[in-house]
Short mmCIF file of C-alpha atoms in Angstrom, two decimals:
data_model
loop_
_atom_site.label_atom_id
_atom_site.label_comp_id
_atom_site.label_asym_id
_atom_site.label_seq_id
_atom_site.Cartn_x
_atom_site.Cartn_y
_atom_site.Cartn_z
CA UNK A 291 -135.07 -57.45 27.88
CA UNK A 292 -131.61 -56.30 29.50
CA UNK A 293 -134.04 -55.31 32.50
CA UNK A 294 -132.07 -56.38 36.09
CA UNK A 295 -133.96 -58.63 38.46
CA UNK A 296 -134.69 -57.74 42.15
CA UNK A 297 -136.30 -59.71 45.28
CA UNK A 298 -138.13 -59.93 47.23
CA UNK A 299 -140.66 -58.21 45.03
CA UNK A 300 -142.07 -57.28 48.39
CA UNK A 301 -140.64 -57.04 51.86
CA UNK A 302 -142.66 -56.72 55.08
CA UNK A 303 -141.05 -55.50 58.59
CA UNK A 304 -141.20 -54.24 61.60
CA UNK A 305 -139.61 -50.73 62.47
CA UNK A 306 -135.88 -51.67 64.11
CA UNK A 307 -135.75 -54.83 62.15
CA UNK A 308 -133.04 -54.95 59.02
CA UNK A 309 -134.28 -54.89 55.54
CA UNK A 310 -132.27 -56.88 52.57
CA UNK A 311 -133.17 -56.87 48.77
CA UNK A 312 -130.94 -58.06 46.41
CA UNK A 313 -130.18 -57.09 42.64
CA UNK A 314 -129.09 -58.94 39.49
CA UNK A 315 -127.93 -57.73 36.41
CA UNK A 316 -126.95 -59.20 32.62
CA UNK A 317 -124.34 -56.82 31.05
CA UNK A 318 -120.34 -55.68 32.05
CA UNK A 319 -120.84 -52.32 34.47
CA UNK A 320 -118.70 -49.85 35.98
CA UNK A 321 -121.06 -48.90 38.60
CA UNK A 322 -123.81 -50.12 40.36
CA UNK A 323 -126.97 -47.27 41.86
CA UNK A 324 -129.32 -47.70 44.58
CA UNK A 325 -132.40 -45.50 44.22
CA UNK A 326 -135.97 -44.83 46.36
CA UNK A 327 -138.60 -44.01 45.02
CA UNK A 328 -141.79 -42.88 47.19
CA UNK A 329 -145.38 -43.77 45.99
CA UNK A 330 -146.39 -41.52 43.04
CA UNK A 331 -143.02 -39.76 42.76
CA UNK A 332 -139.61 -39.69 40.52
CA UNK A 333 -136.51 -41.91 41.94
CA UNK A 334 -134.29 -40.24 44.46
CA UNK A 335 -130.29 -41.89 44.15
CA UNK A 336 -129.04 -43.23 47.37
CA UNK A 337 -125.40 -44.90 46.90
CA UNK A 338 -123.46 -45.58 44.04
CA UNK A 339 -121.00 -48.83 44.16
CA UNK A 340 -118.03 -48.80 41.69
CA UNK A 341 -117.34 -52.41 39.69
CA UNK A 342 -114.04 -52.56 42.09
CA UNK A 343 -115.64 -51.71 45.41
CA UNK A 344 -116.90 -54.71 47.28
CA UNK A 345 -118.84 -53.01 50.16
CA UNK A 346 -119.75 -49.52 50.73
CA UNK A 347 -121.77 -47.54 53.82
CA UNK A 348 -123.51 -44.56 53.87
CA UNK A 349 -125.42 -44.22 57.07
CA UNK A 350 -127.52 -46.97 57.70
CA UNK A 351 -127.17 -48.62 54.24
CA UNK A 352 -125.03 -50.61 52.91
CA UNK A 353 -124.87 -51.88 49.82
CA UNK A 354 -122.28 -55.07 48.39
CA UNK A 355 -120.95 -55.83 44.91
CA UNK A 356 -120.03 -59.44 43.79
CA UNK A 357 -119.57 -58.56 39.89
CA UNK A 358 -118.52 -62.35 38.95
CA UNK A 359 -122.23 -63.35 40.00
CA UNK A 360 -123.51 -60.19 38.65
CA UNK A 361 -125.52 -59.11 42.09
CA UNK A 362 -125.67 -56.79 44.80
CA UNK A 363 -127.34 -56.70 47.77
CA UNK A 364 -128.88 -53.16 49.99
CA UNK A 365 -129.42 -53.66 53.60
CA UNK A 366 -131.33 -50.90 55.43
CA UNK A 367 -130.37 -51.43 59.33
CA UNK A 368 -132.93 -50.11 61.87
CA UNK A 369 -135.74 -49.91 59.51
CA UNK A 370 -138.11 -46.63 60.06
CA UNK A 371 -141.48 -46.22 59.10
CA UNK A 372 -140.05 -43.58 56.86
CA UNK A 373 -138.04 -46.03 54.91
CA UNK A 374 -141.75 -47.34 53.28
CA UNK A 375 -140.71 -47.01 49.52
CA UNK A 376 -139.91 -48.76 46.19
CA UNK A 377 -135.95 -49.31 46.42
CA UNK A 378 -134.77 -49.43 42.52
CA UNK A 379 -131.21 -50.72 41.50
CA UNK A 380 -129.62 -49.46 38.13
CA UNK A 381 -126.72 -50.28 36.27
CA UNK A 382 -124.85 -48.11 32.87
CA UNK A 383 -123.97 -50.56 30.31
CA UNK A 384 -120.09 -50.36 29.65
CA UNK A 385 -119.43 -47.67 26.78
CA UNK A 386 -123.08 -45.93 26.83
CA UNK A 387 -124.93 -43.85 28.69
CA UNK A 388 -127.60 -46.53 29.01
CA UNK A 389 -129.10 -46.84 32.73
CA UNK A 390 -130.99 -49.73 33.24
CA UNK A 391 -132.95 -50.62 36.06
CA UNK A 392 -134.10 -53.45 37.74
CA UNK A 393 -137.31 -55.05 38.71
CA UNK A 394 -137.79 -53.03 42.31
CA UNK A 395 -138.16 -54.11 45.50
CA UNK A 396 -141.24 -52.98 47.76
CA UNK A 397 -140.83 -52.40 51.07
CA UNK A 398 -143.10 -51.39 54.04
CA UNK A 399 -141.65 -50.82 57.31
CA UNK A 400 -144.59 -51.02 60.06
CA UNK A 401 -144.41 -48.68 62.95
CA UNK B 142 -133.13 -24.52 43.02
CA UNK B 143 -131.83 -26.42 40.29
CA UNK B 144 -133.92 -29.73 39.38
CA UNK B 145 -136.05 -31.19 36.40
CA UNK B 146 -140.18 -29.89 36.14
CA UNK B 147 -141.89 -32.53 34.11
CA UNK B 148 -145.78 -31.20 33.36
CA UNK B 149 -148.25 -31.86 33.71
CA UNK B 150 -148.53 -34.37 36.59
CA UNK B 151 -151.63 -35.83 35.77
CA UNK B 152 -152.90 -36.20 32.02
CA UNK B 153 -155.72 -37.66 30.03
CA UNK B 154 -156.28 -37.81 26.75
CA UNK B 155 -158.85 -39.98 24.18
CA UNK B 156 -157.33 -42.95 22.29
CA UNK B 157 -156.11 -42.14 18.87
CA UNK B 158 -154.63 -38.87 20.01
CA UNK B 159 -151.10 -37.90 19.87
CA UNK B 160 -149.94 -36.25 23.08
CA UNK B 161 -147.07 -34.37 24.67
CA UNK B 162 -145.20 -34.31 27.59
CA UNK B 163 -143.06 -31.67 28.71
CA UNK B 164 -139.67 -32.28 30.78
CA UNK B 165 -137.24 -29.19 31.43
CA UNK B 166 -133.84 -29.06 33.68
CA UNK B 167 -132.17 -26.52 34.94
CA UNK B 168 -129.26 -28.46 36.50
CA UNK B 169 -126.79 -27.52 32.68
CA UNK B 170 -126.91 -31.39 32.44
CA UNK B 171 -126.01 -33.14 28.91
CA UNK B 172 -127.57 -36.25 28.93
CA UNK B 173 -131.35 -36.66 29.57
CA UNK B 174 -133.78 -39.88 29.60
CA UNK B 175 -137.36 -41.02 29.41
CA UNK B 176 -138.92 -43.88 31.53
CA UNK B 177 -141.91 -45.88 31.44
CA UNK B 178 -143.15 -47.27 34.67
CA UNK B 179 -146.10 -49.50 34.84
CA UNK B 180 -147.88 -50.11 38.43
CA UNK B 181 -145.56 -52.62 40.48
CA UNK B 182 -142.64 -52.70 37.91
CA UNK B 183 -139.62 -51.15 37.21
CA UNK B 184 -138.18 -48.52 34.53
CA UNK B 185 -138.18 -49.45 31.02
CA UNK B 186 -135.98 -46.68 29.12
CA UNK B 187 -138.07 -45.46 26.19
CA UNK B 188 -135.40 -43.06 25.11
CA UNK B 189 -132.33 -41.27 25.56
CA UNK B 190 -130.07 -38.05 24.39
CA UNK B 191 -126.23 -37.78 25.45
CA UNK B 192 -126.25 -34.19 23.63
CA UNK B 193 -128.17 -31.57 21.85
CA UNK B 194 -130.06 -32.92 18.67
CA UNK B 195 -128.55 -36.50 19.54
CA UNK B 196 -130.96 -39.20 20.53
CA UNK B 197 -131.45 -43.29 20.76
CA UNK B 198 -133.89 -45.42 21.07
CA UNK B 199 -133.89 -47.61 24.55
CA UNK B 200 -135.99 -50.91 24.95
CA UNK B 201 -139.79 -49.56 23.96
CA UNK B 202 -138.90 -46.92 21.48
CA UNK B 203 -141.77 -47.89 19.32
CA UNK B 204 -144.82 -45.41 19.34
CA UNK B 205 -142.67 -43.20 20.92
CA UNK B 206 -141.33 -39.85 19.34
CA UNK B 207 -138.43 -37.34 21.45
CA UNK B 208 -136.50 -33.74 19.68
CA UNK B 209 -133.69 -32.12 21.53
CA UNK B 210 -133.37 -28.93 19.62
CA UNK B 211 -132.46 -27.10 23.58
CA UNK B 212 -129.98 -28.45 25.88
CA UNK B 213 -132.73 -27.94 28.71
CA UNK B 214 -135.57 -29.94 26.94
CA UNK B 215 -136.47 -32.93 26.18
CA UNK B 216 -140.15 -33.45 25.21
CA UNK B 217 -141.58 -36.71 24.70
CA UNK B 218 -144.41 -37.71 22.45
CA UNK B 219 -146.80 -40.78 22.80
CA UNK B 220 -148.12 -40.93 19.16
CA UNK B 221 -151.50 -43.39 18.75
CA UNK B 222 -149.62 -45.91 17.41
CA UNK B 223 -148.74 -47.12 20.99
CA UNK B 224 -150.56 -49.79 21.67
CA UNK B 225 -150.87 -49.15 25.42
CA UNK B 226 -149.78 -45.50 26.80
CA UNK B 227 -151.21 -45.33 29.46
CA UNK B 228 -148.53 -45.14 32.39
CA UNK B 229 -146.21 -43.71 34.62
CA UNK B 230 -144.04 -41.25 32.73
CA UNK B 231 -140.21 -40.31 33.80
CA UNK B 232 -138.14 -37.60 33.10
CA UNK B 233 -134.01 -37.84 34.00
CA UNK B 234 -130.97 -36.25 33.56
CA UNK B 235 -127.40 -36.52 34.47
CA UNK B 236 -124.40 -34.28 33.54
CA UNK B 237 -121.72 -36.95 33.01
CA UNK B 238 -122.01 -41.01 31.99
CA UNK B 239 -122.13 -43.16 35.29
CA UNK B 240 -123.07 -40.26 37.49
CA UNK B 241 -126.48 -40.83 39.51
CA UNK B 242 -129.55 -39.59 37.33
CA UNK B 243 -131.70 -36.75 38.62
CA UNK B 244 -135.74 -37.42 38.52
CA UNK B 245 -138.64 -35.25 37.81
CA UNK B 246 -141.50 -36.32 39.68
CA UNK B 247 -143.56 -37.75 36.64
CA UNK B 248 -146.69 -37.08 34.63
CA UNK B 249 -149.37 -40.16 34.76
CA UNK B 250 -150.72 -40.45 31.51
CA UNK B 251 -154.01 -41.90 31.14
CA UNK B 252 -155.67 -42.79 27.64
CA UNK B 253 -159.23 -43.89 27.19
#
């Protein structure tokens, strides 16, 4: 299976507290996507991380890219109760249009 | 609104029968993409078409059947030769390779 791996399978917190879940992948990329997905619903894309950007923010996430360990972390500062989801990372294997996503991290933020 | 309608969200259907479900964009994308998810894992690409009447298999192609004879569809069938169907069912789409894919918000198959 070319299917990436991602833990914690499941992350607990407390609204305020930081959230990190980390992705790893097998192939050559040129970009790495974060998606949510909300219980019972399709995937909603949240950042996108090209294979020469190290770090990138968008609001409170922010996502890194170490491509010679193949991983990537998302952090999610000042969790919300409204950040309860599935959080989904996906690569495109070099030269195809082949998106292929990882494992999925579970979190619940409690209020 | 532009967006992808996958139908319908809930289906159920008696082992042995073939069965079809329906995925349509509006968003003039090329490239469009069916996912299995089974409960508390990830996406497992079933199939894929870059263009019109153009498709590949991803990593569970088998019992699986797609067409893309419109640039806005792209139907997917669950024939009875898979094993286990029932499932989570994704439509996506994107309009250009390594752009973010756009999600329908499923159909939940259920076979008995």
């Amino acid at each position: 299976s070319q299917q990436g791996e991602e833990d914690p399978q499941a992350l607990s917190i407390q609204e305020g507290e930081n959230a990190t879940m980390n992705c790893s992948y097998k192939t050559s990329i040129n970009n790495l996507q974060w998606y949510r997905q909300n219980s019972g619903r399709g995937l909603v894309h949240l950042i996108l991380i090209r294979s020469n950007e190290r770090e990138k923010h968008s609001g409170r996430l922010r996502v890194t890219l170490d491509t010679s360990k193949k991983s990537s972390s998302l952090l999610i500062t000042a969790s919300r109760a409204a950040d309860t989801a599935s959080y989904f990372c996906a690569t495109v294997t070099s030269g195809t249009y082949k998106y292929i996503f990882g494992t999925g991290t579970r979190l619940k933020v409690l209020a | 609104d532009g967006g992808i309608t996958q139908s319908p969200k809930y289906l159920f259907r008696k082992e042995g029968q073939n069965v079809t479900l329906s995925c349509e964009q509006n968003l003039n994308h090329d490239a469009m993409y069916w996912y299995r998810q089974d409960p508390g894992q990830g996406l497992r690409l079933i199939y894929y078409s870059q263009i019109v009447n153009d498709f590949q298999k991803g990593d569970i192609a088998e019992g699986y059947s797609v067409s893309r004879e419109k640039k806005e569809s792209f139907p997917l069938t669950v024939t009875s030769a898979q094993k286990n169907p029932t499932a989570f069912y994704l439509c996506a789409s994107t309009g250009a390779v390594n752009s973010p894919l756009h999600f329908g918000n499923g159909t939940r198959l259920t076979v008995t």
